[in-house]
Coordinates of C-alpha atoms in Angstrom, one line a residue:
Chain A
M228 CA -19.0 2.7 -42.3
A229 CA -18.0 2.7 -38.6
R230 CA -14.5 1.8 -39.6
T231 CA -14.2 4.7 -42.1
S232 CA -15.4 7.2 -39.5
T233 CA -12.9 5.9 -37.0
H234 CA -10.2 6.3 -39.6
M235 CA -11.4 9.8 -40.3
R236 CA -11.4 10.7 -36.7
H237 CA -7.9 9.4 -36.3
A238 CA -6.7 11.4 -39.3
A239 CA -8.4 14.5 -37.9
I240 CA -6.8 14.1 -34.5
T241 CA -3.4 13.6 -36.1
V242 CA -3.7 16.7 -38.3
L243 CA -4.8 18.7 -35.3
A244 CA -2.0 17.5 -33.1
W245 CA 0.6 18.3 -35.7
G246 CA -1.0 21.7 -36.2
I247 CA -0.8 22.5 -32.5
A248 CA 2.7 21.2 -32.2
L249 CA 3.9 23.3 -35.2
W250 CA 2.1 26.3 -33.9
M251 CA 3.9 26.0 -30.5
F252 CA 7.2 25.2 -32.1
F253 CA 7.0 28.0 -34.7
P254 CA 8.5 30.8 -32.5
I255 CA 11.5 28.7 -31.7
L256 CA 11.9 27.8 -35.4
W257 CA 11.6 31.5 -36.3
M258 CA 14.2 32.4 -33.7
V259 CA 16.7 29.9 -35.0
L260 CA 16.0 31.0 -38.6
T261 CA 16.4 34.7 -37.7
G262 CA 19.7 34.0 -36.0
F263 CA 21.1 33.0 -39.5
K264 CA 19.7 36.1 -41.2
S265 CA 21.4 39.4 -41.9
E266 CA 20.0 42.3 -39.8
P267 CA 18.0 43.8 -42.8
D268 CA 16.5 40.4 -43.6
A269 CA 15.6 39.9 -40.0
I270 CA 13.3 43.0 -39.7
S271 CA 12.0 43.1 -43.3
T272 CA 8.2 43.1 -43.8
P273 CA 6.8 40.9 -45.1
P274 CA 9.2 38.4 -43.5
H275 CA 11.5 36.4 -45.7
F276 CA 11.3 32.6 -45.5
F277 CA 14.0 32.2 -48.0
F278 CA 17.3 34.1 -47.5
S279 CA 21.0 33.5 -47.9
P280 CA 22.1 32.3 -44.4
T281 CA 25.0 34.0 -42.6
I282 CA 26.7 33.3 -39.4
S283 CA 27.7 36.9 -38.9
S284 CA 25.3 37.4 -36.0
Y285 CA 26.9 34.5 -34.2
Q286 CA 30.3 35.9 -34.9
D287 CA 29.2 39.3 -33.5
V288 CA 27.7 37.7 -30.4
F289 CA 30.8 35.7 -29.6
A290 CA 32.9 38.8 -30.3
R291 CA 31.0 41.0 -27.9
E292 CA 30.3 38.7 -24.9
N293 CA 32.1 35.7 -23.4
Y294 CA 29.4 33.1 -24.0
W295 CA 31.2 30.4 -22.0
H296 CA 31.3 32.5 -18.9
F297 CA 27.5 32.8 -18.9
A298 CA 27.0 29.2 -19.9
T299 CA 29.2 28.0 -17.1
N300 CA 27.3 30.1 -14.6
S301 CA 24.0 28.6 -15.9
V302 CA 25.2 25.0 -15.6
V303 CA 26.8 25.5 -12.2
I304 CA 23.8 27.4 -10.7
S305 CA 21.1 25.1 -12.1
A306 CA 22.9 22.0 -11.1
M307 CA 23.8 23.1 -7.6
A308 CA 20.3 24.5 -7.0
T309 CA 18.8 21.2 -8.1
V310 CA 21.1 19.1 -6.0
V311 CA 20.5 21.1 -2.9
A312 CA 16.8 21.2 -3.6
L313 CA 16.7 17.4 -3.8
L314 CA 18.8 17.0 -0.7
V315 CA 16.3 19.1 1.2
S316 CA 13.1 17.9 -0.4
V317 CA 13.7 14.1 -0.3
P318 CA 13.7 14.0 3.5
A319 CA 10.8 16.5 3.6
A320 CA 8.7 14.5 1.1
Y321 CA 9.5 11.3 3.0
A322 CA 8.3 12.7 6.2
M323 CA 5.1 14.1 4.6
A324 CA 4.3 11.0 2.7
F325 CA 5.0 8.3 5.3
L326 CA 4.8 10.1 8.7
P327 CA 1.9 12.6 8.0
G328 CA 0.6 14.7 10.9
P329 CA -2.7 16.5 11.1
R330 CA -1.1 19.6 9.5
T331 CA 0.8 17.9 6.7
R332 CA -1.9 18.7 4.1
M333 CA -2.0 22.4 5.1
T334 CA 1.7 22.7 5.0
L335 CA 1.9 21.3 1.5
L336 CA -0.8 23.7 0.3
W337 CA 0.9 26.6 2.0
M338 CA 4.2 25.7 0.3
L339 CA 2.4 25.6 -3.0
S340 CA 0.7 28.9 -2.3
T341 CA 4.1 30.7 -2.1
R342 CA 4.5 29.9 -5.8
M343 CA 1.4 32.0 -6.5
L344 CA 2.9 35.2 -5.1
P345 CA 4.5 37.3 -7.9
S346 CA 8.2 37.4 -7.5
V347 CA 8.3 41.1 -7.8
G348 CA 6.3 41.2 -4.6
V349 CA 9.3 40.2 -2.6
L350 CA 11.9 41.9 -4.7
V351 CA 12.8 44.6 -2.3
P352 CA 13.2 42.5 0.8
I353 CA 15.1 39.8 -1.1
Y354 CA 17.4 42.4 -2.7
L355 CA 18.1 44.0 0.6
L356 CA 18.8 40.6 2.2
A357 CA 21.1 39.6 -0.6
R358 CA 23.0 42.9 -0.3
A359 CA 23.3 42.6 3.5
T360 CA 24.7 39.1 3.2
G361 CA 27.0 39.9 0.3
L362 CA 25.2 37.6 -2.0
L363 CA 24.5 40.1 -4.8
D364 CA 26.0 39.0 -8.1
S365 CA 27.2 35.8 -6.6
R366 CA 26.5 32.2 -7.7
T367 CA 25.7 31.2 -4.2
G368 CA 23.0 33.9 -4.0
L369 CA 21.2 32.6 -7.1
I370 CA 21.6 29.0 -6.0
V371 CA 19.9 29.8 -2.7
I372 CA 17.1 31.7 -4.4
Y373 CA 16.5 29.1 -7.1
M374 CA 16.6 26.3 -4.6
L375 CA 14.1 28.0 -2.4
T376 CA 11.7 29.0 -5.2
N377 CA 11.7 25.4 -6.6
L378 CA 11.3 23.7 -3.2
P379 CA 7.5 23.7 -3.3
I380 CA 7.5 22.0 -6.7
T381 CA 10.2 19.5 -5.9
V382 CA 8.6 18.6 -2.5
W383 CA 5.2 18.2 -4.1
M384 CA 6.4 16.1 -6.9
L385 CA 8.5 13.8 -4.7
Y386 CA 5.6 13.6 -2.2
T387 CA 3.4 12.4 -5.1
F388 CA 6.0 9.8 -6.2
F389 CA 6.6 8.6 -2.6
R390 CA 2.9 8.2 -2.0
E391 CA 2.9 5.7 -4.9
V392 CA 5.3 3.4 -3.1
P393 CA 3.4 0.8 -1.0
V394 CA 4.0 1.5 2.7
A395 CA 4.2 -2.3 3.3
I396 CA 7.5 -2.4 1.4
L397 CA 9.1 0.1 3.7
E398 CA 7.6 -1.7 6.7
A399 CA 9.1 -5.0 5.4
G400 CA 12.4 -3.1 5.3
R401 CA 11.9 -2.1 8.9
M402 CA 11.1 -5.7 9.9
D403 CA 14.2 -6.8 8.1
G404 CA 16.3 -4.6 10.3
A405 CA 16.8 -1.5 8.2
T406 CA 17.5 1.8 10.0
R407 CA 15.6 4.9 8.9
W408 CA 18.6 5.8 6.7
Q409 CA 18.9 2.3 5.2
E410 CA 15.1 2.3 4.6
V411 CA 15.3 5.5 2.6
T412 CA 18.6 4.9 0.7
Q413 CA 18.2 1.1 0.0
V414 CA 14.5 0.6 -0.3
L415 CA 12.7 3.9 -1.0
M416 CA 15.2 5.7 -3.2
P417 CA 15.7 2.8 -5.7
L418 CA 12.0 2.4 -6.0
A419 CA 11.3 6.1 -6.5
L420 CA 14.4 6.7 -8.7
P421 CA 12.4 7.5 -11.8
G422 CA 10.4 10.0 -9.9
I423 CA 13.5 11.6 -8.3
A424 CA 15.1 11.8 -11.7
S425 CA 12.1 13.6 -13.3
T426 CA 11.9 15.9 -10.3
G427 CA 15.6 16.8 -10.8
L428 CA 15.1 17.3 -14.6
L429 CA 12.2 19.6 -14.1
S430 CA 14.1 21.6 -11.4
L431 CA 17.1 21.9 -13.8
I432 CA 14.8 23.3 -16.6
L433 CA 13.1 25.7 -14.3
C434 CA 16.4 27.0 -12.9
W435 CA 17.9 27.3 -16.4
N436 CA 14.9 29.4 -17.6
E437 CA 14.6 31.6 -14.5
T438 CA 15.0 35.2 -15.5
F439 CA 13.5 37.5 -12.9
W440 CA 16.0 36.9 -10.1
S441 CA 19.0 36.5 -12.4
L442 CA 18.3 40.0 -14.0
N443 CA 17.7 41.6 -10.6
L444 CA 20.4 40.0 -8.5
T445 CA 23.3 39.6 -10.9
S446 CA 25.2 41.8 -13.3
S447 CA 28.4 40.2 -14.5
I448 CA 30.2 37.8 -12.2
A449 CA 27.4 35.3 -11.6
A450 CA 25.2 36.2 -14.6
P451 CA 23.7 33.2 -16.3
L452 CA 22.5 32.8 -19.9
T453 CA 19.2 34.5 -19.3
T454 CA 21.1 37.7 -18.5
F455 CA 23.2 37.0 -21.6
I456 CA 20.1 37.1 -23.8
A457 CA 18.8 40.2 -22.0
S458 CA 22.0 42.1 -22.8
F459 CA 21.3 41.7 -26.5
S460 CA 17.8 43.0 -26.2
S461 CA 17.7 46.7 -27.3
P462 CA 14.8 49.2 -27.6
E463 CA 12.9 49.5 -30.8
G464 CA 13.8 45.9 -31.8
L465 CA 17.1 46.8 -33.3
F466 CA 19.7 44.0 -33.9
F467 CA 17.0 41.4 -34.1
A468 CA 19.2 38.8 -35.7
K469 CA 21.9 39.1 -33.0
L470 CA 19.2 38.8 -30.3
S471 CA 17.9 35.7 -32.0
A472 CA 21.4 34.2 -32.3
A473 CA 22.1 34.9 -28.6
S474 CA 18.7 33.4 -27.6
T475 CA 19.4 30.3 -29.7
L476 CA 22.8 29.9 -28.0
A477 CA 21.1 30.2 -24.6
V478 CA 18.3 27.8 -25.1
A479 CA 20.2 25.2 -27.2
P480 CA 21.8 23.3 -24.3
I481 CA 18.6 22.9 -22.3
M482 CA 16.6 22.0 -25.5
V483 CA 19.1 19.2 -26.3
F484 CA 19.0 18.1 -22.7
G485 CA 15.2 18.1 -22.7
W486 CA 15.1 16.2 -26.0
V487 CA 17.5 13.5 -24.7
S488 CA 15.5 13.1 -21.4
Q489 CA 12.0 13.6 -22.7
K490 CA 10.9 10.0 -22.1
Q491 CA 11.8 10.4 -18.4
L492 CA 10.2 13.9 -18.3
V493 CA 6.9 12.8 -19.8
R494 CA 6.8 9.8 -17.4
G495 CA 7.5 12.1 -14.5
L496 CA 4.9 14.8 -15.4
T497 CA 2.1 12.3 -16.1
F498 CA 3.0 10.0 -13.2
G499 CA -0.1 9.1 -11.1
A500 CA -2.4 10.6 -13.8
V501 CA -2.0 7.6 -16.1
K502 CA -1.6 4.2 -14.6
Chain B
M159 CA 11.2 -20.7 19.5
A160 CA 9.4 -18.4 21.8
T161 CA 6.4 -17.6 23.9
V162 CA 4.4 -14.5 23.4
E163 CA 2.3 -12.8 26.0
L164 CA -0.2 -10.0 25.6
R165 CA -1.2 -8.3 28.8
N166 CA -4.2 -6.1 28.5
L167 CA -2.9 -4.6 25.2
R168 CA -4.6 -1.4 24.1
K169 CA -4.4 0.9 21.1
T170 CA -5.9 4.3 20.9
Y171 CA -5.8 6.2 17.6
L172 CA -7.1 9.8 17.4
H173 CA -9.0 9.5 20.7
E174 CA -10.7 6.3 19.6
E175 CA -9.8 3.0 21.2
I176 CA -9.3 0.3 18.5
I177 CA -7.9 -2.5 20.7
K178 CA -9.7 -2.5 24.0
G179 CA -7.6 -4.6 26.2
V180 CA -6.5 -8.0 24.8
S181 CA -4.8 -10.6 27.0
L182 CA -3.4 -13.8 25.6
V183 CA -0.6 -16.2 26.3
I184 CA 0.8 -18.0 23.2
A185 CA 2.8 -21.1 23.9
E186 CA 6.0 -22.2 22.2
R187 CA 5.4 -23.7 18.8
E188 CA 1.7 -22.8 18.9
F189 CA -0.1 -21.8 15.7
I190 CA -2.5 -19.0 16.8
V191 CA -5.0 -17.5 14.4
F192 CA -6.6 -14.0 14.9
V193 CA -9.9 -14.1 13.1
G194 CA -12.8 -11.6 12.8
P195 CA -14.6 -9.4 10.3
S196 CA -12.8 -6.5 8.7
G197 CA -12.3 -3.6 11.1
C198 CA -12.2 -5.9 14.1
G199 CA -8.6 -4.9 14.9
K200 CA -6.9 -8.2 14.1
S201 CA -4.4 -6.6 11.8
T202 CA -3.7 -3.7 14.2
L203 CA -3.1 -6.2 17.0
L204 CA -0.6 -8.1 14.8
R205 CA 1.1 -4.9 13.8
M206 CA 1.4 -3.9 17.5
I207 CA 3.1 -7.3 18.1
A208 CA 5.4 -6.7 15.1
G209 CA 6.3 -3.2 16.3
L210 CA 4.9 -1.4 13.3
E211 CA 2.2 0.3 15.5
D212 CA 2.8 1.8 19.0
I213 CA 1.2 0.1 22.0
S214 CA -0.9 2.7 23.8
A215 CA -1.2 0.7 27.0
G216 CA -0.5 -2.8 28.3
D217 CA 2.6 -5.0 28.0
L218 CA 3.9 -7.2 25.2
L219 CA 6.3 -9.9 26.3
I220 CA 8.4 -12.2 24.1
D221 CA 10.1 -15.0 26.0
G222 CA 9.2 -13.1 29.2
Q223 CA 10.9 -9.9 28.2
R224 CA 8.9 -6.7 27.7
V225 CA 9.4 -5.5 24.2
N226 CA 6.9 -2.6 23.9
D227 CA 9.6 -0.1 23.1
T228 CA 11.9 -2.5 21.2
E229 CA 12.6 -1.8 17.4
P230 CA 10.7 -4.3 15.2
A231 CA 13.9 -6.0 13.9
R232 CA 15.2 -6.5 17.5
R233 CA 12.0 -8.4 18.6
G234 CA 13.1 -11.4 16.7
L235 CA 10.0 -11.6 14.6
A236 CA 9.5 -12.0 10.8
M237 CA 6.3 -10.9 9.1
V238 CA 4.7 -12.0 5.8
F239 CA 2.5 -9.2 4.4
Q240 CA -0.8 -9.5 2.6
S241 CA 0.6 -7.7 -0.4
Y242 CA 3.9 -9.7 0.0
A243 CA 5.8 -6.4 0.1
L244 CA 8.8 -7.8 -1.8
Y245 CA 11.5 -5.4 -2.8
P246 CA 10.6 -4.9 -6.5
H247 CA 14.1 -3.7 -7.4
M248 CA 15.9 -6.8 -6.0
N249 CA 15.9 -10.3 -7.3
V250 CA 14.6 -13.2 -5.2
Y251 CA 18.1 -13.9 -3.8
R252 CA 18.6 -10.3 -2.8
N253 CA 15.1 -10.1 -1.3
M254 CA 15.9 -13.0 1.0
E255 CA 19.5 -11.7 1.6
F256 CA 18.5 -8.2 2.6
S257 CA 17.9 -8.8 6.3
L258 CA 20.9 -11.1 6.7
R259 CA 23.1 -8.4 5.0
L260 CA 21.8 -5.7 7.3
A261 CA 22.5 -8.0 10.3
G262 CA 26.1 -8.3 9.1
M263 CA 26.1 -12.0 8.4
P264 CA 29.2 -13.3 6.4
E265 CA 28.6 -13.9 2.7
A266 CA 29.2 -17.7 2.8
E267 CA 26.7 -18.2 5.6
R268 CA 24.1 -16.1 3.8
R269 CA 24.6 -18.1 0.6
Q270 CA 24.2 -21.3 2.6
R271 CA 21.1 -20.2 4.4
I272 CA 19.3 -18.9 1.3
G273 CA 20.2 -22.0 -0.6
D274 CA 18.6 -24.2 2.2
V275 CA 15.4 -22.1 2.3
A276 CA 15.2 -21.9 -1.5
R277 CA 15.3 -25.7 -1.6
I278 CA 12.5 -26.1 1.0
L279 CA 10.3 -23.6 -0.9
Q280 CA 11.3 -24.9 -4.4
L281 CA 12.6 -21.4 -5.3
D282 CA 16.0 -22.5 -6.6
P283 CA 15.2 -21.8 -10.3
Y284 CA 14.0 -18.3 -9.6
L285 CA 16.7 -16.9 -7.4
D286 CA 17.8 -14.4 -10.1
H287 CA 14.3 -13.4 -11.1
K288 CA 12.8 -10.1 -10.0
P289 CA 9.4 -10.3 -8.1
G290 CA 7.6 -8.8 -11.2
Q291 CA 8.5 -11.9 -13.2
L292 CA 6.9 -14.3 -10.7
S293 CA 3.4 -15.6 -10.3
G294 CA 1.3 -14.8 -7.3
G295 CA 2.1 -18.2 -5.7
Q296 CA 5.8 -17.8 -6.3
R297 CA 5.8 -14.3 -4.8
Q298 CA 4.0 -15.7 -1.8
R299 CA 6.8 -18.3 -1.4
V300 CA 9.5 -15.6 -1.7
A301 CA 7.7 -13.6 1.0
I302 CA 7.7 -16.7 3.3
G303 CA 11.3 -17.5 2.4
R304 CA 12.3 -13.9 3.3
A305 CA 10.7 -14.6 6.7
I306 CA 12.3 -18.0 7.2
V307 CA 15.9 -17.1 6.4
R308 CA 16.0 -14.9 9.4
N309 CA 15.3 -17.8 11.7
P310 CA 12.9 -15.7 13.7
R311 CA 11.5 -16.6 17.1
V312 CA 7.9 -15.9 16.0
F313 CA 6.3 -15.8 12.5
L314 CA 3.6 -13.2 11.8
F315 CA 1.3 -13.6 8.9
D316 CA -1.1 -10.8 7.8
E317 CA -3.8 -12.3 5.6
P318 CA -1.1 -14.0 3.4
L319 CA -3.4 -16.0 1.2
S320 CA -6.1 -13.4 0.4
N321 CA -4.5 -12.3 -2.9
L322 CA -4.4 -15.8 -4.3
D323 CA -7.1 -17.6 -6.2
A324 CA -9.2 -20.3 -4.5
A325 CA -7.3 -23.3 -5.8
L326 CA -3.9 -21.9 -4.9
R327 CA -5.1 -20.7 -1.6
G328 CA -6.1 -24.3 -0.7
Q329 CA -2.7 -25.6 -1.8
M330 CA -0.7 -22.9 0.1
R331 CA -2.8 -23.6 3.2
V332 CA -1.6 -27.1 3.2
E333 CA 2.0 -26.0 2.5
L334 CA 1.9 -23.5 5.3
A335 CA 0.6 -26.1 7.7
S336 CA 3.3 -28.6 6.8
L337 CA 5.9 -25.8 7.0
H338 CA 4.8 -25.0 10.5
R339 CA 5.1 -28.7 11.5
R340 CA 8.6 -28.8 10.0
L341 CA 9.9 -25.6 11.5
G342 CA 7.9 -25.8 14.7
A343 CA 7.9 -22.1 14.9
T344 CA 5.5 -20.0 17.1
T345 CA 3.1 -18.5 14.6
I346 CA 0.5 -15.7 14.7
Y347 CA -1.7 -15.7 11.7
V348 CA -4.3 -13.1 10.8
T349 CA -7.2 -13.9 8.5
H350 CA -10.8 -13.0 7.9
D351 CA -11.4 -16.5 6.4
Q352 CA -12.8 -18.8 9.0
V353 CA -11.9 -21.9 6.9
E354 CA -8.2 -20.9 7.1
A355 CA -8.7 -20.4 10.8
M356 CA -10.4 -23.7 11.4
T357 CA -7.9 -25.7 9.3
M358 CA -4.6 -24.3 10.4
A359 CA -5.0 -23.1 14.0
D360 CA -4.0 -24.7 17.2
R361 CA -6.1 -22.0 18.9
I362 CA -8.3 -19.3 17.4
V363 CA -8.8 -15.9 18.8
V364 CA -12.1 -14.4 17.6
L365 CA -11.9 -10.6 17.6
N366 CA -14.8 -8.2 17.3
K367 CA -14.5 -4.4 17.5
G368 CA -11.2 -4.6 19.4
V369 CA -12.5 -7.1 22.0
V370 CA -11.7 -10.8 22.2
E371 CA -15.0 -12.7 21.9
Q372 CA -13.6 -16.1 22.5
I373 CA -10.3 -18.0 22.5
G374 CA -10.2 -21.7 21.9
T375 CA -9.4 -24.6 19.7
P376 CA -11.2 -24.7 16.3
L377 CA -13.6 -27.4 17.5
E378 CA -14.3 -25.6 20.8
L379 CA -15.3 -22.5 18.9
Y380 CA -17.4 -24.6 16.6
H381 CA -19.2 -26.7 19.1
R382 CA -19.1 -24.4 22.1
P383 CA -19.5 -20.8 20.9
R384 CA -19.5 -18.5 23.9
N385 CA -21.9 -16.1 22.3
L386 CA -24.0 -15.3 19.3
F387 CA -21.1 -13.5 17.5
V388 CA -18.8 -16.5 17.6
A389 CA -21.8 -18.8 16.7
R390 CA -22.5 -16.7 13.6
F391 CA -18.9 -16.3 12.6
M392 CA -17.6 -19.8 12.8
G393 CA -19.0 -22.4 10.4
S394 CA -20.1 -22.3 6.8
P395 CA -22.9 -22.3 6.0
P396 CA -23.5 -20.4 9.3
M397 CA -25.5 -21.6 12.2
N398 CA -29.3 -21.1 12.0
L399 CA -30.5 -18.7 14.6
L400 CA -34.1 -18.5 15.5
P401 CA -35.7 -16.0 18.1
V402 CA -37.6 -18.1 20.6
T403 CA -39.3 -17.7 24.0
I404 CA -38.5 -19.8 27.0
N405 CA -41.5 -21.9 27.7
A406 CA -40.6 -23.7 30.9
Q407 CA -37.7 -25.1 32.7
I408 CA -38.1 -28.8 33.0
P409 CA -36.4 -29.8 36.2
E410 CA -34.1 -32.5 35.0
G411 CA -31.6 -30.3 33.2
S412 CA -33.4 -29.2 30.1
V413 CA -35.5 -26.2 29.0
Q414 CA -38.3 -26.0 26.6
V415 CA -38.4 -23.2 24.1
R416 CA -41.0 -22.3 21.5
T417 CA -41.9 -20.1 18.6
E418 CA -45.4 -19.8 17.2
T419 CA -44.9 -22.9 15.2
L420 CA -42.3 -25.1 16.9
S421 CA -41.3 -26.3 20.2
V422 CA -38.0 -27.8 21.2
S423 CA -36.6 -29.2 24.5
I424 CA -32.9 -28.3 24.9
P425 CA -30.7 -30.0 27.5
T426 CA -28.9 -27.4 29.6
Q427 CA -27.3 -27.1 32.9
Q428 CA -28.5 -23.6 33.3
T429 CA -31.1 -23.1 36.0
G430 CA -33.3 -20.2 37.0
L431 CA -34.6 -19.5 33.5
E432 CA -37.7 -17.4 33.5
A433 CA -40.7 -18.5 31.5
G434 CA -41.6 -16.0 28.8
A435 CA -38.0 -14.6 28.5
P436 CA -36.7 -14.1 25.0
A437 CA -33.8 -16.2 23.8
T438 CA -32.1 -17.4 20.6
L439 CA -32.1 -20.9 19.5
G440 CA -29.0 -21.9 17.4
I441 CA -28.6 -25.1 15.4
R442 CA -26.1 -25.9 12.7
P443 CA -27.4 -27.0 9.3
E444 CA -25.9 -30.5 9.7
H445 CA -27.8 -31.0 12.9
I446 CA -31.3 -30.8 11.3
R447 CA -32.5 -34.1 10.1
I448 CA -35.1 -34.6 7.4
D449 CA -37.7 -36.8 9.1
P450 CA -41.3 -37.6 7.9
Q451 CA -42.4 -37.8 11.5
G452 CA -40.5 -34.7 12.5
A453 CA -42.1 -31.9 14.5
V454 CA -40.9 -29.0 12.5
Q455 CA -42.3 -28.4 9.1
G456 CA -41.3 -26.1 6.2
V457 CA -41.2 -25.6 2.5
I458 CA -38.0 -25.9 0.4
E459 CA -37.3 -22.6 -1.4
I460 CA -33.9 -23.4 -2.9
S461 CA -31.8 -26.5 -3.0
E462 CA -28.1 -26.0 -3.5
R463 CA -26.4 -29.2 -4.7
L464 CA -22.7 -29.2 -3.8
G465 CA -22.2 -32.8 -4.8
A466 CA -21.1 -34.3 -1.5
V467 CA -23.9 -32.5 0.4
T468 CA -27.0 -30.6 -0.5
L469 CA -28.1 -27.4 1.2
L470 CA -31.8 -26.9 1.5
H471 CA -33.0 -23.4 2.2
V472 CA -36.3 -24.0 4.0
R473 CA -39.0 -21.5 4.8
L474 CA -40.7 -22.2 8.2
P475 CA -44.4 -21.4 8.6
D476 CA -43.6 -18.2 10.4
G477 CA -41.6 -17.0 7.4
Q478 CA -38.1 -17.6 8.9
M479 CA -35.5 -19.1 6.6
I480 CA -33.2 -21.9 7.8
V481 CA -30.5 -24.0 6.0
V482 CA -30.6 -27.7 6.3
Q483 CA -27.6 -29.9 5.2
T484 CA -28.5 -33.2 3.8
G485 CA -26.8 -35.9 1.7
G486 CA -25.7 -35.2 -1.8
D487 CA -28.3 -37.8 -3.0
N488 CA -31.2 -35.8 -1.7
A489 CA -33.8 -35.6 -4.4
D490 CA -36.1 -32.9 -2.9
R491 CA -36.8 -30.0 -5.2
A492 CA -38.0 -26.4 -4.6
D493 CA -41.5 -25.9 -3.3
T494 CA -41.6 -29.3 -1.7
P495 CA -43.0 -29.3 1.9
I496 CA -40.8 -31.3 4.3
R497 CA -40.7 -32.2 7.9
M498 CA -37.6 -32.0 10.0
T499 CA -36.2 -32.9 13.5
F500 CA -33.8 -30.6 15.3
E501 CA -31.2 -32.8 17.1
E502 CA -31.8 -31.5 20.6
E503 CA -28.5 -32.4 22.0
H504 CA -26.9 -30.2 19.3
C505 CA -29.0 -27.2 19.9
H506 CA -27.5 -24.0 21.3
L507 CA -29.4 -21.5 23.4
F508 CA -28.4 -17.9 23.8
D509 CA -29.9 -15.5 26.3
A510 CA -31.2 -12.0 25.6
D511 CA -27.7 -10.6 25.8
G512 CA -26.4 -13.1 23.2
M513 CA -24.5 -15.2 25.7
A514 CA -24.6 -19.0 25.4
L515 CA -26.3 -20.9 28.1
A516 CA -24.3 -23.8 29.8
R517 CA -24.6 -27.0 27.8
S518 CA -25.2 -30.3 29.5
T519 CA -23.9 -32.5 26.6
D520 CA -20.7 -32.1 24.7
H521 CA -19.0 -33.1 21.5
P522 CA -17.1 -36.4 21.9
L523 CA -13.9 -34.7 20.4
L524 CA -14.1 -32.1 23.1
A525 CA -14.4 -34.5 26.0
G526 CA -12.0 -33.4 28.7
A527 CA -11.1 -30.2 26.8

């Protein structure tokens, strides 16, 4: 009896999990499907699940905009912002994790609190600053902004990972004659590498998906893929198929990337929670 | 090998003094054990010597040179950590090589040294294993090996055996002792286990709340505890302590003390004891004899048979519990009334402040010490 009820419960959980997963995945699936529809099919009600697929939307998208220009911008900006963020946050997290002062905790919370401020709240000052420094519509401008907005998250994550490293191992390194630099590069970094990797991955994804600043601070030269999608959005939901095709093109790289690295990501995001 | 001198070392942390002035001279090749209950400051003191904690006041000298502000690695010390603290991403060879590589030693010499140490510690078959693949005892050996390859002036051990099970701990204790004899290195060893302290130390430093309670050889501490704290801490099962009242000082070097139900004369050199003053009588379980004519009576509550010896937990008429050690062939069972004699020459007497009164007899092994 007990055995059957356990089986039933497992089955129920499996069905529920699949249901939730499909429910969350459905918009993406729908977007991909719509990209292969003709424009009339795309907006028909009731919606068509079966249709004759066409790649005309993709052809139109490629004809109208230079996809590779936007894609290159996305890759360069996300990668650079992530690299710089790690360069800044590894030493910061090291100091906070291993040399904490009486105000470390407050500093960490304050950093996190900056993420709670809506971006639009600082739009005007940031825009004016970017204009004054000539960083409007430049990759450098976006790299700086992305790096700064992600710093609280990268510092927090690395701080959590570093805290898991036993202090005694670093002290052993110090006793063995390691300088601070050698202690970090030869003892701490190899130990925390999985954590640093997941932090980098998360930062990449956040940068790739960032829309607000890219729309407001770039127009053409430095515009990443999020701007590319936005350029296909039109009022009254016209050209829905083309918008879907453009969106698919924009999210495909990061989805493939996330798929490949999901093991690392899951480990990173649940680190410390499950032991 | 080296001498280490602590001159009034102090450590203050967040306005609280944790080490309250410790002075000690450690001779070359000496095996010193810091022992005390948790929180007594023994690990902090070791870490101050290692250079992992700042010294708030006082001087630390190694071979006569002040090293307060010297980097840990430049003090010429090697430390074995309680958690072993091996580098998990390096194999056994690399773990031992790390310090030599940082010191810029040529490859051939490194290989030679590590080979020698691995042979001493029987680690040859595991040189390419990662720490995660080793058992607790093997990890311990790697940690010791990592310390030995550096050929340090002083070895520091921070509770190195506390993560091992009892059998392995006994074995490693013997190995460490023979290793010390072989290397002849000055060693400072921290433990909370008084058995480790007794068996390995040349001299023991008993610490309590950041203060040295007593420094001495194991037998000195056992037979001549300076105060109640040391008397309680050293010895297992611990010394029996009974509150007593001074009855009268008998002129020829002895004093009579009593409780409501017993009266003992204890030889002492102390003079000027006031009748009626409170004191504490201390007697070790092996110094109470079962004696049908004995003056002290009690009832056995529990009898613990350890094989070689039997420990009788006896309730005295005033309700106090004492432990009596007898032979393993003792047949007395619980609830049996017995009579005992306290061997007077082995009794300790502590005054109201817990300080031991001067003894007039001494243990034969301590003669001249």
